[in-house]
mmCIF file of C-alpha atoms in Angstrom:
data_model
loop_
_atom_site.group_PDB
_atom_site.id
_atom_site.type_symbol
_atom_site.label_atom_id
_atom_site.label_comp_id
_atom_site.label_asym_id
_atom_site.label_seq_id
_atom_site.Cartn_x
_atom_site.Cartn_y
_atom_site.Cartn_z
ATOM 1 C CA MET A 1 44.064 92.080 -12.962
ATOM 2 C CA THR A 2 44.905 88.606 -14.232
ATOM 3 C CA LEU A 3 45.484 88.877 -18.101
ATOM 4 C CA GLY A 4 46.889 92.004 -18.542
ATOM 5 C CA PRO A 5 50.583 90.570 -16.567
ATOM 6 C CA THR A 6 49.468 87.341 -17.921
ATOM 7 C CA ILE A 7 49.893 88.810 -21.774
ATOM 8 C CA ALA A 8 53.168 90.610 -20.594
ATOM 9 C CA LEU A 9 54.658 87.294 -18.986
ATOM 10 C CA ILE A 10 53.709 85.208 -22.867
ATOM 11 C CA PRO A 11 56.376 86.896 -24.443
ATOM 12 C CA LEU A 12 59.527 85.654 -21.538
ATOM 13 C CA LEU A 13 57.956 82.102 -21.208
ATOM 14 C CA ASP A 14 57.683 81.053 -24.195
ATOM 15 C CA ARG A 15 61.687 81.113 -24.275
ATOM 16 C CA ALA A 16 61.524 79.626 -21.196
ATOM 17 C CA ARG A 17 64.105 76.311 -21.246
ATOM 18 C CA GLY A 18 64.451 73.875 -18.502
ATOM 19 C CA PRO A 19 62.687 70.657 -17.430
ATOM 20 C CA ILE A 20 59.255 72.833 -15.715
ATOM 21 C CA ALA A 21 59.348 74.246 -18.997
ATOM 22 C CA ASN A 22 59.073 71.086 -20.745
ATOM 23 C CA TRP A 23 56.661 69.906 -18.678
ATOM 24 C CA LEU A 24 54.102 72.919 -18.682
ATOM 25 C CA ALA A 25 54.581 72.805 -22.611
ATOM 26 C CA ILE A 26 52.904 68.976 -22.658
ATOM 27 C CA PHE A 27 49.975 70.550 -20.945
ATOM 28 C CA GLY A 28 49.696 73.059 -22.886
ATOM 29 C CA ARG A 29 49.916 71.218 -26.321
ATOM 30 C CA VAL A 30 47.477 68.917 -25.034
ATOM 31 C CA PRO A 31 44.511 69.907 -23.248
ATOM 32 C CA PHE A 32 41.760 68.665 -25.160
ATOM 33 C CA PHE A 33 43.188 64.756 -24.439
ATOM 34 C CA TYR A 34 43.482 65.839 -20.684
ATOM 35 C CA TYR A 35 40.591 67.712 -20.614
ATOM 36 C CA VAL A 36 38.205 64.852 -22.004
ATOM 37 C CA LEU A 37 40.832 61.850 -19.983
ATOM 38 C CA HIS A 38 40.299 63.700 -16.790
ATOM 39 C CA ILE A 39 36.924 63.003 -16.621
ATOM 40 C CA PRO A 40 36.438 59.222 -16.307
ATOM 41 C CA LEU A 41 39.146 58.997 -14.634
ATOM 42 C CA ILE A 42 37.749 60.934 -11.804
ATOM 43 C CA HIS A 43 34.296 60.292 -11.942
ATOM 44 C CA ALA A 44 35.940 56.352 -11.071
ATOM 45 C CA LEU A 45 38.602 57.903 -8.282
ATOM 46 C CA ALA A 46 34.546 58.615 -7.006
ATOM 47 C CA LEU A 47 33.551 55.268 -7.102
ATOM 48 C CA ILE A 48 36.642 54.390 -5.584
ATOM 49 C CA VAL A 49 36.452 56.615 -2.142
ATOM 50 C CA SER A 50 32.616 56.217 -2.256
ATOM 51 C CA LYS A 51 33.253 52.135 -1.407
ATOM 52 C CA ILE A 52 35.685 52.381 0.923
ATOM 53 C CA ARG A 53 34.417 55.328 1.975
ATOM 54 C CA LEU A 54 31.087 54.300 2.607
ATOM 55 C CA GLY A 55 31.582 50.217 1.870
ATOM 56 C CA GLU A 56 29.295 51.349 -1.237
ATOM 57 C CA VAL A 57 29.214 52.878 -4.578
ATOM 58 C CA SER A 58 26.982 55.071 -3.230
ATOM 59 C CA PRO A 59 23.854 55.848 -5.656
ATOM 60 C CA TRP A 60 24.149 60.052 -5.424
ATOM 61 C CA LEU A 61 27.233 59.309 -7.830
ATOM 62 C CA PHE A 62 24.539 59.358 -10.404
ATOM 63 C CA THR A 63 21.571 61.041 -9.276
ATOM 64 C CA ASN A 64 23.246 64.230 -8.823
ATOM 65 C CA HIS A 65 22.357 67.157 -10.464
ATOM 66 C CA PRO A 66 23.951 71.046 -10.142
ATOM 67 C CA MET A 67 20.845 72.810 -10.275
ATOM 68 C CA GLY A 68 19.054 70.593 -8.000
ATOM 69 C CA ASN A 69 21.926 68.222 -6.670
ATOM 70 C CA PRO A 70 20.735 66.583 -3.454
ATOM 71 C CA PRO A 71 21.865 66.580 -0.004
ATOM 72 C CA ALA A 72 25.662 64.333 -0.149
ATOM 73 C CA PRO A 73 24.909 61.066 2.254
ATOM 74 C CA ASP A 74 26.055 60.702 6.018
ATOM 75 C CA GLY A 75 29.424 60.694 5.606
ATOM 76 C CA TYR A 76 30.494 61.230 2.273
ATOM 77 C CA THR A 77 31.316 64.601 3.091
ATOM 78 C CA TRP A 78 35.526 65.505 3.211
ATOM 79 C CA SER A 79 37.250 67.649 5.889
ATOM 80 C CA LEU A 80 38.541 70.655 4.743
ATOM 81 C CA GLY A 81 41.660 69.774 5.266
ATOM 82 C CA LEU A 82 41.563 66.976 3.531
ATOM 83 C CA LEU A 83 40.456 67.992 0.349
ATOM 84 C CA TYR A 84 43.094 69.969 0.243
ATOM 85 C CA LEU A 85 45.996 67.277 0.059
ATOM 86 C CA VAL A 86 44.042 65.593 -2.272
ATOM 87 C CA TRP A 87 43.536 68.861 -4.596
ATOM 88 C CA ALA A 88 47.587 69.439 -3.655
ATOM 89 C CA SER A 89 48.627 65.569 -4.676
ATOM 90 C CA ARG A 90 47.107 65.931 -7.735
ATOM 91 C CA SER A 91 46.458 62.496 -8.987
ATOM 92 C CA CYS A 92 44.658 63.079 -11.998
ATOM 93 C CA CYS A 93 47.369 65.520 -13.704
ATOM 94 C CA SER A 94 50.155 62.712 -12.522
ATOM 95 C CA THR A 95 48.817 59.882 -13.808
ATOM 96 C CA SER A 96 47.259 61.746 -17.066
ATOM 97 C CA LEU A 97 50.650 62.888 -17.996
ATOM 98 C CA PRO A 98 52.319 60.127 -19.432
ATOM 99 C CA LEU A 99 49.790 58.779 -20.795
ATOM 100 C CA VAL A 100 49.892 62.750 -23.349
ATOM 101 C CA ARG A 101 53.421 61.908 -23.264
ATOM 102 C CA ASP A 102 53.910 58.158 -24.299
ATOM 103 C CA LEU A 103 50.660 59.291 -26.624
ATOM 104 C CA LYS A 104 52.449 62.467 -28.707
ATOM 105 C CA ALA A 105 55.194 60.648 -29.103
ATOM 106 C CA ARG A 106 54.404 57.504 -29.494
ATOM 107 C CA ARG A 107 51.723 58.435 -33.208
ATOM 108 C CA GLN A 108 52.488 61.256 -35.765
ATOM 109 C CA ASP A 109 49.118 61.128 -36.805
ATOM 110 C CA TRP A 110 47.859 64.843 -38.396
ATOM 111 C CA TRP A 111 44.886 64.696 -35.848
ATOM 112 C CA LEU A 112 47.086 64.165 -32.917
ATOM 113 C CA LYS A 113 47.603 68.357 -32.579
ATOM 114 C CA TYR A 114 44.080 68.537 -32.047
ATOM 115 C CA LEU A 115 44.704 66.468 -28.993
#
């Protein structure tokens, strides 16, 4: 159900103009750069949050694994409301947008079209 309407909207969205369309086009042109940038950025933010909430950087951040994740330290988990607030702020997107825009505006190297 989600692919059908999306495919039907592609011709309409391709002709869209305006600030929102331009903003979305930036992320459409540089998805790999954004993807590679957001991983270390999120990890750095997690280290900062751990230092603020626990008073130290938790070793749990370096030992967890998707298949055998140990339980989170006491006081580290967030309430659902706080998690939604952080998700809505999308700090990673808003901080990486200027980097993406500046890099593509300043440089015209052939390999940048793949980023």
